[in-house]
Amino acid sequence: MIFSKTLTHWYSNNKRNLPWRETKNPYYIWLSEIILQQTQVKQGLPYYEAFVSNYPTVFDLANADESDVLKLWQGLGYYSRARNLHASAKYVVSALGGKFPDNYKDLLKLKGVGDYTASAIASICFNEVAAVVDGNVYRVLSRYFGMDTPINSSQGAKEFKSLAQELIDKKEPAEFNQAIMEFGATQCKPKNPYCNICPFKDGCIAFNKNRISELPVKIKSAKAKKKYFNFLVFISEDGKTILEKRERKGIWQNLYQFPLIETSKSMTYKSFKEEADNYSLLKDLNFELVLYNKEDIVHKLSHQHLYTKFWVINTNRLPIEGVSVEKIRDFAVPILIGNFIESFNF
DNA sequence: AAAACGGGGGT
DNA sequence: ACCCCAGTTTT
């Protein structure tokens, strides 16, 4: 109880003004929660504004084409969020008549909505006593209570959820949930938290045992693997290029890219030219090959590092159907491709 | 239980 | 180089 009171008091004095705090409309809260998964407020904010503006209601989102939803999501990453968002909007409209689920159990049925998001929406919009456990909550609780259980273990997930569910203010679950996350985000930060002015100073085990930098405990993930990407940037005399849709599961599913050749090592101009005939799109094609970037562009994802070269293929005719270079910005592309398109003078 | 899934920002 | 972010889904 004292924990909850201290926390919500802190929150009333320190909460940021954010657009999704002006509403309890579950559609808007849902949008904000999906956008903010593994995403900082600063990065997600403009996307939230864009989605609310382009799709003011769940019906608008449901009626959109997935390609347009992905285009609006471009640059935010974890694109399954956008695909699931769109699929769930269609589900809410077609199966529920547009009435948003109003409890934890039913919210959990939406694609892309897991324990955290269902708890967030249920508590914020419907005052259900469902404790959220996100990265902030793990950090705050592990420090205050001096808990060593790795937060990314199944045991940790159980322990922290259970503790949060005990602590939550049963009368004001919405306030409590948002308060503990805000506290973790702006005060009990990962690095250099403001312990000197912290209202939990006296009771915080990590602070009093000088263990702030050790908590929370997390199991290390595997190191990122290196990959070597070669994109073929076709340019025909009539101003067309080739884009292909990434249909398969994996990164960037349903986004567009230039035809890709993945190699086991970084290619030189000479080695690439020698292999060119083995690539079906280049076989029996007359073309001039220009290497756009001599040094690999390194694009770092959490689980792989992409060493990338863009190969410009000047040709009089394309080997397959192409698209006008003027329309290239209409397609949803990974930011790696988007950056190239912006810097390349088509 | 572990890996996959993006991109930006901080230290 | 390593960590973190209003996590979820697939393997």
mmCIF file of C-alpha atoms (C1' of nucleotides) in Angstrom:
data_model
loop_
_atom_site.group_PDB
_atom_site.id
_atom_site.type_symbol
_atom_site.label_atom_id
_atom_site.label_comp_id
_atom_site.label_asym_id
_atom_site.label_seq_id
_atom_site.Cartn_x
_atom_site.Cartn_y
_atom_site.Cartn_z
ATOM 1 C CA MET A 1 0.000 0.000 0.000
ATOM 2 C CA ILE A 2 2.782 2.407 0.926
ATOM 3 C CA PHE A 3 4.570 1.417 -2.271
ATOM 4 C CA SER A 4 1.512 2.176 -4.342
ATOM 5 C CA LYS A 5 0.872 5.506 -2.601
ATOM 6 C CA THR A 6 4.451 6.685 -2.974
ATOM 7 C CA LEU A 7 4.417 5.699 -6.606
ATOM 8 C CA THR A 8 1.168 7.336 -7.623
ATOM 9 C CA HIS A 9 2.104 10.475 -5.714
ATOM 10 C CA TRP A 10 5.356 10.630 -7.655
ATOM 11 C CA TYR A 11 3.399 10.090 -10.864
ATOM 12 C CA SER A 12 0.994 12.943 -10.247
ATOM 13 C CA ASN A 13 3.960 15.281 -10.005
ATOM 14 C CA ASN A 14 6.074 13.864 -12.829
ATOM 15 C CA LYS A 15 3.892 12.459 -15.609
ATOM 16 C CA ARG A 16 4.593 13.594 -19.143
ATOM 17 C CA ASN A 17 1.837 14.957 -21.318
ATOM 18 C CA LEU A 18 1.372 12.360 -24.033
ATOM 19 C CA PRO A 19 -1.471 12.176 -26.550
ATOM 20 C CA TRP A 20 -2.614 8.682 -25.536
ATOM 21 C CA ARG A 21 -3.058 9.977 -21.991
ATOM 22 C CA GLU A 22 -5.845 12.244 -23.186
ATOM 23 C CA THR A 23 -8.168 9.351 -24.027
ATOM 24 C CA LYS A 24 -9.544 6.058 -22.781
ATOM 25 C CA ASN A 25 -10.747 4.985 -26.200
ATOM 26 C CA PRO A 26 -9.479 1.402 -26.395
ATOM 27 C CA TYR A 27 -8.696 1.712 -30.105
ATOM 28 C CA TYR A 28 -6.275 4.573 -29.446
ATOM 29 C CA ILE A 29 -4.800 2.939 -26.370
ATOM 30 C CA TRP A 30 -4.320 -0.261 -28.358
ATOM 31 C CA LEU A 31 -2.583 1.655 -31.166
ATOM 32 C CA SER A 32 -0.253 3.340 -28.707
ATOM 33 C CA GLU A 33 0.571 0.105 -26.883
ATOM 34 C CA ILE A 34 1.429 -1.806 -30.053
ATOM 35 C CA ILE A 35 3.553 1.066 -31.345
ATOM 36 C CA LEU A 36 5.382 1.379 -28.029
ATOM 37 C CA GLN A 37 6.320 -2.310 -27.787
ATOM 38 C CA GLN A 38 10.135 -2.376 -27.660
ATOM 39 C CA THR A 39 10.036 1.243 -28.789
ATOM 40 C CA GLN A 40 10.787 4.433 -26.906
ATOM 41 C CA VAL A 41 8.178 7.171 -26.660
ATOM 42 C CA LYS A 42 10.346 9.574 -28.635
ATOM 43 C CA GLN A 43 10.567 7.173 -31.560
ATOM 44 C CA GLY A 44 6.935 6.026 -31.469
ATOM 45 C CA LEU A 45 5.213 9.376 -31.009
ATOM 46 C CA PRO A 46 5.178 10.539 -34.657
ATOM 47 C CA TYR A 47 3.918 7.129 -35.764
ATOM 48 C CA TYR A 48 1.074 7.296 -33.259
ATOM 49 C CA GLU A 49 0.066 10.707 -34.611
ATOM 50 C CA ALA A 50 0.205 9.388 -38.171
ATOM 51 C CA PHE A 51 -1.929 6.331 -37.439
ATOM 52 C CA VAL A 52 -4.559 8.298 -35.536
ATOM 53 C CA SER A 53 -4.660 10.822 -38.350
ATOM 54 C CA ASN A 54 -4.795 8.284 -41.212
ATOM 55 C CA TYR A 55 -7.032 5.772 -39.433
ATOM 56 C CA PRO A 56 -9.244 7.621 -36.926
ATOM 57 C CA THR A 57 -11.354 4.535 -36.203
ATOM 58 C CA VAL A 58 -10.856 0.785 -36.172
ATOM 59 C CA PHE A 59 -13.105 0.645 -39.250
ATOM 60 C CA ASP A 60 -10.699 2.852 -41.185
ATOM 61 C CA LEU A 61 -7.785 0.627 -40.243
ATOM 62 C CA ALA A 62 -9.708 -2.534 -41.086
ATOM 63 C CA ASN A 63 -10.619 -1.157 -44.512
ATOM 64 C CA ALA A 64 -7.051 -0.195 -45.370
ATOM 65 C CA ASP A 65 -4.731 -2.262 -47.544
ATOM 66 C CA GLU A 66 -1.947 -3.988 -45.668
ATOM 67 C CA SER A 67 0.568 -2.369 -48.020
ATOM 68 C CA ASP A 68 -0.576 1.073 -46.872
ATOM 69 C CA VAL A 69 -0.389 0.093 -43.218
ATOM 70 C CA LEU A 70 3.147 -1.191 -43.725
ATOM 71 C CA LYS A 71 4.083 1.995 -45.568
ATOM 72 C CA LEU A 72 2.914 4.071 -42.606
ATOM 73 C CA TRP A 73 4.837 1.738 -40.282
ATOM 74 C CA GLN A 74 8.004 2.014 -42.378
ATOM 75 C CA GLY A 75 11.067 2.716 -40.253
ATOM 76 C CA LEU A 76 9.569 1.585 -36.949
ATOM 77 C CA GLY A 77 10.737 -2.018 -37.164
ATOM 78 C CA TYR A 78 9.236 -5.283 -35.929
ATOM 79 C CA TYR A 79 6.862 -5.244 -38.880
ATOM 80 C CA SER A 80 4.824 -8.172 -37.595
ATOM 81 C CA ARG A 81 3.320 -5.568 -35.287
ATOM 82 C CA ALA A 82 1.869 -3.734 -38.280
ATOM 83 C CA ARG A 83 0.631 -6.902 -39.964
ATOM 84 C CA ASN A 84 -0.961 -8.121 -36.730
ATOM 85 C CA LEU A 85 -2.423 -4.670 -36.047
ATOM 86 C CA HIS A 86 -4.152 -4.715 -39.397
ATOM 87 C CA ALA A 87 -5.339 -8.322 -39.021
ATOM 88 C CA SER A 88 -6.711 -7.592 -35.551
ATOM 89 C CA ALA A 89 -8.559 -4.505 -36.791
ATOM 90 C CA LYS A 90 -10.243 -6.676 -39.413
ATOM 91 C CA TYR A 91 -11.114 -9.193 -36.707
ATOM 92 C CA VAL A 92 -12.612 -6.537 -34.418
ATOM 93 C CA VAL A 93 -14.741 -5.207 -37.260
ATOM 94 C CA SER A 94 -15.841 -8.459 -38.867
ATOM 95 C CA ALA A 95 -16.202 -10.706 -35.810
ATOM 96 C CA LEU A 96 -17.079 -8.153 -33.127
ATOM 97 C CA GLY A 97 -18.961 -5.567 -35.160
ATOM 98 C CA GLY A 98 -16.336 -2.953 -34.374
ATOM 99 C CA LYS A 99 -16.781 -3.236 -30.601
ATOM 100 C CA PHE A 100 -13.346 -3.459 -29.038
ATOM 101 C CA PRO A 101 -12.739 -6.316 -26.517
ATOM 102 C CA ASP A 102 -13.244 -4.916 -23.005
ATOM 103 C CA ASN A 103 -11.392 -7.382 -20.775
ATOM 104 C CA TYR A 104 -7.979 -9.032 -20.408
ATOM 105 C CA LYS A 105 -9.087 -12.470 -21.559
ATOM 106 C CA ASP A 106 -10.709 -11.288 -24.776
ATOM 107 C CA LEU A 107 -7.969 -8.763 -25.527
ATOM 108 C CA LEU A 108 -5.487 -11.618 -25.416
ATOM 109 C CA LYS A 109 -7.217 -13.136 -28.436
ATOM 110 C CA LEU A 110 -6.011 -10.294 -30.655
ATOM 111 C CA LYS A 111 -2.916 -11.043 -32.714
ATOM 112 C CA GLY A 112 0.045 -9.113 -31.414
ATOM 113 C CA VAL A 113 -1.520 -8.672 -27.982
ATOM 114 C CA GLY A 114 0.253 -10.615 -25.241
ATOM 115 C CA ASP A 115 0.160 -10.444 -21.463
ATOM 116 C CA TYR A 116 1.601 -6.940 -21.242
ATOM 117 C CA THR A 117 -0.637 -5.292 -23.825
ATOM 118 C CA ALA A 118 -3.813 -7.034 -22.682
ATOM 119 C CA SER A 119 -3.110 -5.902 -19.127
ATOM 120 C CA ALA A 120 -2.362 -2.353 -20.239
ATOM 121 C CA ILE A 121 -5.553 -1.932 -22.254
ATOM 122 C CA ALA A 122 -7.747 -3.728 -19.709
ATOM 123 C CA SER A 123 -6.475 -1.581 -16.857
ATOM 124 C CA ILE A 124 -6.255 1.779 -18.607
ATOM 125 C CA CYS A 125 -9.557 1.581 -20.475
ATOM 126 C CA PHE A 126 -11.680 -0.677 -18.295
ATOM 127 C CA ASN A 127 -10.149 -0.430 -14.788
ATOM 128 C CA GLU A 128 -9.430 -4.150 -14.685
ATOM 129 C CA VAL A 129 -6.924 -5.103 -11.966
ATOM 130 C CA ALA A 130 -4.327 -6.519 -14.317
ATOM 131 C CA ALA A 131 -0.714 -5.615 -13.565
ATOM 132 C CA VAL A 132 1.553 -4.725 -16.463
ATOM 133 C CA VAL A 133 5.088 -6.088 -16.516
ATOM 134 C CA ASP A 134 7.264 -4.383 -19.093
ATOM 135 C CA GLY A 135 10.965 -3.563 -19.077
ATOM 136 C CA ASN A 136 10.376 -0.676 -16.711
ATOM 137 C CA VAL A 137 8.471 -2.779 -14.198
ATOM 138 C CA TYR A 138 11.159 -5.462 -14.226
ATOM 139 C CA ARG A 139 13.777 -2.844 -13.456
ATOM 140 C CA VAL A 140 11.872 -1.021 -10.722
ATOM 141 C CA LEU A 141 10.807 -4.170 -8.882
ATOM 142 C CA SER A 142 14.115 -5.986 -9.211
ATOM 143 C CA ARG A 143 15.898 -2.995 -7.704
ATOM 144 C CA TYR A 144 13.461 -2.051 -4.997
ATOM 145 C CA PHE A 145 13.027 -5.630 -3.796
ATOM 146 C CA GLY A 146 16.571 -6.761 -4.614
ATOM 147 C CA MET A 147 15.411 -9.633 -6.820
ATOM 148 C CA ASP A 148 18.100 -11.652 -8.619
ATOM 149 C CA THR A 149 15.885 -13.860 -10.768
ATOM 150 C CA PRO A 150 16.736 -13.235 -14.430
ATOM 151 C CA ILE A 151 13.912 -11.165 -15.866
ATOM 152 C CA ASN A 152 14.031 -12.978 -19.205
ATOM 153 C CA SER A 153 13.609 -16.468 -17.734
ATOM 154 C CA SER A 154 10.240 -18.179 -17.443
ATOM 155 C CA GLN A 155 10.669 -18.220 -13.666
ATOM 156 C CA GLY A 156 11.337 -14.487 -13.728
ATOM 157 C CA ALA A 157 8.233 -13.778 -15.775
ATOM 158 C CA LYS A 158 6.110 -15.624 -13.200
ATOM 159 C CA GLU A 159 7.713 -14.041 -10.138
ATOM 160 C CA PHE A 160 7.564 -10.464 -11.355
ATOM 161 C CA LYS A 161 4.023 -10.763 -12.689
ATOM 162 C CA SER A 162 2.897 -12.215 -9.389
ATOM 163 C CA LEU A 163 4.615 -9.486 -7.380
ATOM 164 C CA ALA A 164 3.243 -6.711 -9.586
ATOM 165 C CA GLN A 165 -0.238 -8.186 -9.240
ATOM 166 C CA GLU A 166 0.115 -8.038 -5.425
ATOM 167 C CA LEU A 167 1.361 -4.467 -5.451
ATOM 168 C CA ILE A 168 -1.108 -2.965 -7.898
ATOM 169 C CA ASP A 169 -3.579 -0.486 -6.465
ATOM 170 C CA LYS A 170 -6.851 -2.393 -6.660
ATOM 171 C CA LYS A 171 -8.838 0.849 -6.700
ATOM 172 C CA GLU A 172 -6.711 2.662 -9.286
ATOM 173 C CA PRO A 173 -5.116 0.037 -11.512
ATOM 174 C CA ALA A 174 -4.829 2.407 -14.475
ATOM 175 C CA GLU A 175 -2.913 5.002 -12.488
ATOM 176 C CA PHE A 176 -0.686 2.431 -10.822
ATOM 177 C CA ASN A 177 0.290 0.716 -14.063
ATOM 178 C CA GLN A 178 1.122 3.917 -15.864
ATOM 179 C CA ALA A 179 2.906 5.292 -12.831
ATOM 180 C CA ILE A 180 5.288 2.383 -12.421
ATOM 181 C CA MET A 181 6.181 2.431 -16.109
ATOM 182 C CA GLU A 182 6.716 6.180 -16.136
ATOM 183 C CA PHE A 183 8.817 5.911 -13.007
ATOM 184 C CA GLY A 184 11.019 3.281 -14.652
ATOM 185 C CA ALA A 185 11.276 5.243 -17.865
ATOM 186 C CA THR A 186 12.257 8.626 -16.482
ATOM 187 C CA GLN A 187 13.545 8.132 -12.918
ATOM 188 C CA CYS A 188 14.658 4.554 -12.289
ATOM 189 C CA LYS A 189 16.495 4.489 -15.627
ATOM 190 C CA PRO A 190 18.806 1.654 -16.744
ATOM 191 C CA LYS A 191 21.928 3.836 -16.516
ATOM 192 C CA ASN A 192 22.473 6.673 -14.055
ATOM 193 C CA PRO A 193 19.077 6.610 -12.344
ATOM 194 C CA TYR A 194 18.218 9.575 -10.140
ATOM 195 C CA CYS A 195 18.649 7.760 -6.840
ATOM 196 C CA ASN A 196 19.655 10.906 -4.964
ATOM 197 C CA ILE A 197 16.187 12.409 -5.380
ATOM 198 C CA CYS A 198 14.254 9.110 -5.359
ATOM 199 C CA PRO A 199 11.184 8.806 -3.143
ATOM 200 C CA PHE A 200 12.004 5.091 -2.705
ATOM 201 C CA LYS A 201 15.540 5.752 -1.471
ATOM 202 C CA ASP A 202 14.987 4.424 2.056
ATOM 203 C CA GLY A 203 13.309 1.167 1.102
ATOM 204 C CA CYS A 204 15.193 0.366 -2.103
ATOM 205 C CA ILE A 205 17.359 -2.722 -1.527
ATOM 206 C CA ALA A 206 19.508 -2.174 -4.588
ATOM 207 C CA PHE A 207 20.286 1.391 -3.595
ATOM 208 C CA ASN A 208 21.067 0.547 0.018
ATOM 209 C CA LYS A 209 23.267 -2.409 -0.904
ATOM 210 C CA ASN A 210 24.905 -0.479 -3.724
ATOM 211 C CA ARG A 211 23.617 -2.953 -6.316
ATOM 212 C CA ILE A 212 21.830 -0.570 -8.675
ATOM 213 C CA SER A 213 24.154 -1.341 -11.570
ATOM 214 C CA GLU A 214 23.738 -5.113 -11.077
ATOM 215 C CA LEU A 215 19.960 -5.146 -11.299
ATOM 216 C CA PRO A 216 17.934 -6.280 -13.056
ATOM 217 C CA VAL A 217 19.690 -9.560 -13.900
ATOM 218 C CA LYS A 218 19.292 -10.640 -17.497
ATOM 219 C CA ILE A 219 20.429 -13.743 -19.383
ATOM 220 C CA LYS A 220 22.729 -12.713 -22.207
ATOM 221 C CA SER A 221 21.501 -13.302 -25.726
ATOM 222 C CA ALA A 222 23.562 -14.769 -28.524
ATOM 223 C CA LYS A 223 25.759 -12.435 -30.515
ATOM 224 C CA ALA A 224 24.489 -11.111 -33.804
ATOM 225 C CA LYS A 225 25.400 -13.095 -36.901
ATOM 226 C CA LYS A 226 27.054 -11.452 -39.878
ATOM 227 C CA LYS A 227 25.345 -11.552 -43.259
ATOM 228 C CA TYR A 228 26.434 -10.224 -46.628
ATOM 229 C CA PHE A 229 23.729 -8.609 -48.752
ATOM 230 C CA ASN A 230 24.110 -7.536 -52.375
ATOM 231 C CA PHE A 231 21.178 -5.525 -53.750
ATOM 232 C CA LEU A 232 20.756 -5.255 -57.522
ATOM 233 C CA VAL A 233 19.597 -1.758 -58.397
ATOM 234 C CA PHE A 234 18.439 -2.117 -61.995
ATOM 235 C CA ILE A 235 18.046 1.029 -64.025
ATOM 236 C CA SER A 236 16.656 0.768 -67.530
ATOM 237 C CA GLU A 237 16.810 3.382 -70.245
ATOM 238 C CA ASP A 238 13.096 4.077 -69.845
ATOM 239 C CA GLY A 239 13.502 4.864 -66.147
ATOM 240 C CA LYS A 240 12.426 1.655 -64.489
ATOM 241 C CA THR A 241 13.856 -0.477 -61.727
ATOM 242 C CA ILE A 242 12.977 -3.809 -60.122
ATOM 243 C CA LEU A 243 11.437 -4.177 -56.686
ATOM 244 C CA GLU A 244 10.437 -7.504 -55.197
ATOM 245 C CA LYS A 245 8.212 -8.303 -52.252
ATOM 246 C CA ARG A 246 9.703 -10.315 -49.384
ATOM 247 C CA GLU A 247 7.013 -12.962 -49.089
ATOM 248 C CA ARG A 248 8.790 -15.442 -46.875
ATOM 249 C CA LYS A 249 8.875 -15.459 -43.115
ATOM 250 C CA GLY A 250 11.805 -13.682 -41.563
ATOM 251 C CA ILE A 251 12.903 -10.091 -41.427
ATOM 252 C CA TRP A 252 10.950 -7.519 -43.405
ATOM 253 C CA GLN A 253 8.118 -9.841 -44.381
ATOM 254 C CA ASN A 254 5.817 -8.191 -46.965
ATOM 255 C CA LEU A 255 8.147 -5.221 -47.432
ATOM 256 C CA TYR A 256 9.849 -4.462 -50.758
ATOM 257 C CA GLN A 257 13.494 -4.522 -51.718
ATOM 258 C CA PHE A 258 15.769 -4.559 -54.729
ATOM 259 C CA PRO A 259 16.578 -8.105 -55.889
ATOM 260 C CA LEU A 260 18.907 -9.541 -53.269
ATOM 261 C CA ILE A 261 21.861 -11.869 -53.576
ATOM 262 C CA GLU A 262 23.218 -13.072 -50.270
ATOM 263 C CA THR A 263 26.841 -14.208 -50.275
ATOM 264 C CA SER A 264 29.033 -15.893 -47.676
ATOM 265 C CA LYS A 265 31.557 -13.057 -47.683
ATOM 266 C CA SER A 266 31.894 -9.469 -48.799
ATOM 267 C CA MET A 267 32.145 -9.262 -52.581
ATOM 268 C CA THR A 268 34.699 -7.229 -54.507
ATOM 269 C CA TYR A 269 33.846 -5.763 -57.881
ATOM 270 C CA LYS A 270 35.942 -8.476 -59.546
ATOM 271 C CA SER A 271 34.461 -11.405 -57.623
ATOM 272 C CA PHE A 272 30.930 -10.123 -58.116
ATOM 273 C CA LYS A 273 31.446 -9.603 -61.849
ATOM 274 C CA GLU A 274 32.783 -13.131 -62.201
ATOM 275 C CA GLU A 275 29.740 -14.592 -60.445
ATOM 276 C CA ALA A 276 27.256 -12.410 -62.301
ATOM 277 C CA ASP A 277 26.345 -15.012 -64.917
ATOM 278 C CA ASN A 278 25.244 -17.378 -62.152
ATOM 279 C CA TYR A 279 22.519 -14.953 -61.102
ATOM 280 C CA SER A 280 19.376 -15.661 -63.082
ATOM 281 C CA LEU A 281 18.398 -12.010 -63.468
ATOM 282 C CA LEU A 282 21.780 -11.140 -64.964
ATOM 283 C CA LYS A 283 22.219 -14.180 -67.191
ATOM 284 C CA ASP A 284 21.965 -13.287 -70.880
ATOM 285 C CA LEU A 285 21.620 -9.610 -70.024
ATOM 286 C CA ASN A 286 23.685 -6.774 -71.410
ATOM 287 C CA PHE A 287 24.496 -4.388 -68.605
ATOM 288 C CA GLU A 288 27.016 -2.021 -67.102
ATOM 289 C CA LEU A 289 27.891 -2.811 -63.490
ATOM 290 C CA VAL A 290 28.619 0.034 -61.072
ATOM 291 C CA LEU A 291 29.393 -0.512 -57.410
ATOM 292 C CA TYR A 292 27.582 2.230 -55.503
ATOM 293 C CA ASN A 293 29.393 1.878 -52.171
ATOM 294 C CA LYS A 294 32.967 0.638 -51.993
ATOM 295 C CA GLU A 295 32.766 0.060 -48.241
ATOM 296 C CA ASP A 296 30.005 -2.175 -46.917
ATOM 297 C CA ILE A 297 27.094 -0.332 -45.358
ATOM 298 C CA VAL A 298 26.649 -2.037 -42.002
ATOM 299 C CA HIS A 299 23.033 -2.244 -40.897
ATOM 300 C CA LYS A 300 22.731 -3.545 -37.360
ATOM 301 C CA LEU A 301 19.682 -5.441 -36.198
ATOM 302 C CA SER A 302 19.430 -6.967 -32.746
ATOM 303 C CA HIS A 303 20.187 -10.465 -34.025
ATOM 304 C CA GLN A 304 22.117 -9.929 -37.240
ATOM 305 C CA HIS A 305 24.560 -7.492 -38.767
ATOM 306 C CA LEU A 306 24.022 -6.873 -42.445
ATOM 307 C CA TYR A 307 27.078 -5.984 -44.517
ATOM 308 C CA THR A 308 25.541 -4.450 -47.586
ATOM 309 C CA LYS A 309 26.564 -3.464 -51.082
ATOM 310 C CA PHE A 310 24.361 -1.815 -53.695
ATOM 311 C CA TRP A 311 25.171 -2.821 -57.263
ATOM 312 C CA VAL A 312 23.787 -0.535 -59.936
ATOM 313 C CA ILE A 313 22.858 -2.410 -63.122
ATOM 314 C CA ASN A 314 22.517 -0.031 -66.060
ATOM 315 C CA THR A 315 20.754 -1.791 -68.906
ATOM 316 C CA ASN A 316 18.625 -1.044 -71.947
ATOM 317 C CA ARG A 317 15.963 -3.585 -70.988
ATOM 318 C CA LEU A 318 14.918 -5.172 -67.708
ATOM 319 C CA PRO A 319 14.976 -8.982 -67.449
ATOM 320 C CA ILE A 320 11.553 -8.968 -65.758
ATOM 321 C CA GLU A 321 8.679 -6.529 -65.160
ATOM 322 C CA GLY A 322 9.794 -3.358 -63.390
ATOM 323 C CA VAL A 323 8.376 -0.254 -61.760
ATOM 324 C CA SER A 324 8.941 3.383 -62.646
ATOM 325 C CA VAL A 325 11.601 4.930 -60.424
ATOM 326 C CA GLU A 326 9.220 7.812 -59.786
ATOM 327 C CA LYS A 327 6.887 5.462 -57.916
ATOM 328 C CA ILE A 328 9.584 3.883 -55.808
ATOM 329 C CA ARG A 329 8.695 5.891 -52.708
ATOM 330 C CA ASP A 330 5.163 4.448 -52.672
ATOM 331 C CA PHE A 331 6.451 1.075 -51.531
ATOM 332 C CA ALA A 332 7.102 0.092 -47.939
ATOM 333 C CA VAL A 333 10.789 -0.709 -47.707
ATOM 334 C CA PRO A 334 13.230 -1.524 -44.912
ATOM 335 C CA ILE A 335 15.050 1.570 -43.692
ATOM 336 C CA LEU A 336 18.263 0.152 -45.163
ATOM 337 C CA ILE A 337 16.673 0.398 -48.615
ATOM 338 C CA GLY A 338 14.927 3.655 -47.799
ATOM 339 C CA ASN A 339 18.205 5.325 -46.892
ATOM 340 C CA PHE A 340 19.717 4.205 -50.169
ATOM 341 C CA ILE A 341 16.753 5.519 -52.155
ATOM 342 C CA GLU A 342 17.087 8.902 -50.453
ATOM 343 C CA SER A 343 20.803 9.185 -51.121
ATOM 344 C CA PHE A 344 20.829 7.786 -54.653
ATOM 345 C CA ASN A 345 20.111 10.136 -57.497
ATOM 346 C CA PHE A 346 17.631 8.235 -59.672
ATOM 347 C "C1'" DA B 1 13.631 -22.632 -23.204
ATOM 348 C "C1'" DA B 2 15.612 -20.207 -26.898
ATOM 349 C "C1'" DA B 3 15.573 -17.714 -31.071
ATOM 350 C "C1'" DA B 4 13.586 -14.480 -34.217
ATOM 351 C "C1'" DC B 5 11.969 -10.125 -34.971
ATOM 352 C "C1'" DG B 6 14.075 -3.459 -36.384
ATOM 353 C "C1'" DG B 7 15.662 0.496 -35.666
ATOM 354 C "C1'" DG B 8 17.153 4.395 -32.767
ATOM 355 C "C1'" DG B 9 19.637 6.148 -28.972
ATOM 356 C "C1'" DG B 10 22.644 6.075 -24.754
ATOM 357 C "C1'" DT B 11 27.042 4.982 -22.423
ATOM 358 C "C1'" DA C 1 30.962 -2.932 -28.176
ATOM 359 C "C1'" DC C 2 27.033 -3.566 -25.350
ATOM 360 C "C1'" DC C 3 22.623 -2.267 -23.437
ATOM 361 C "C1'" DC C 4 17.803 -0.815 -23.530
ATOM 362 C "C1'" DC C 5 13.253 0.283 -25.331
ATOM 363 C "C1'" DA C 6 5.109 0.748 -22.572
ATOM 364 C "C1'" DG C 7 6.933 -7.484 -25.976
ATOM 365 C "C1'" DT C 8 4.991 -11.206 -28.984
ATOM 366 C "C1'" DT C 9 5.346 -15.156 -31.763
ATOM 367 C "C1'" DT C 10 7.586 -19.047 -33.559
ATOM 368 C "C1'" DT C 11 10.662 -22.792 -33.219
#
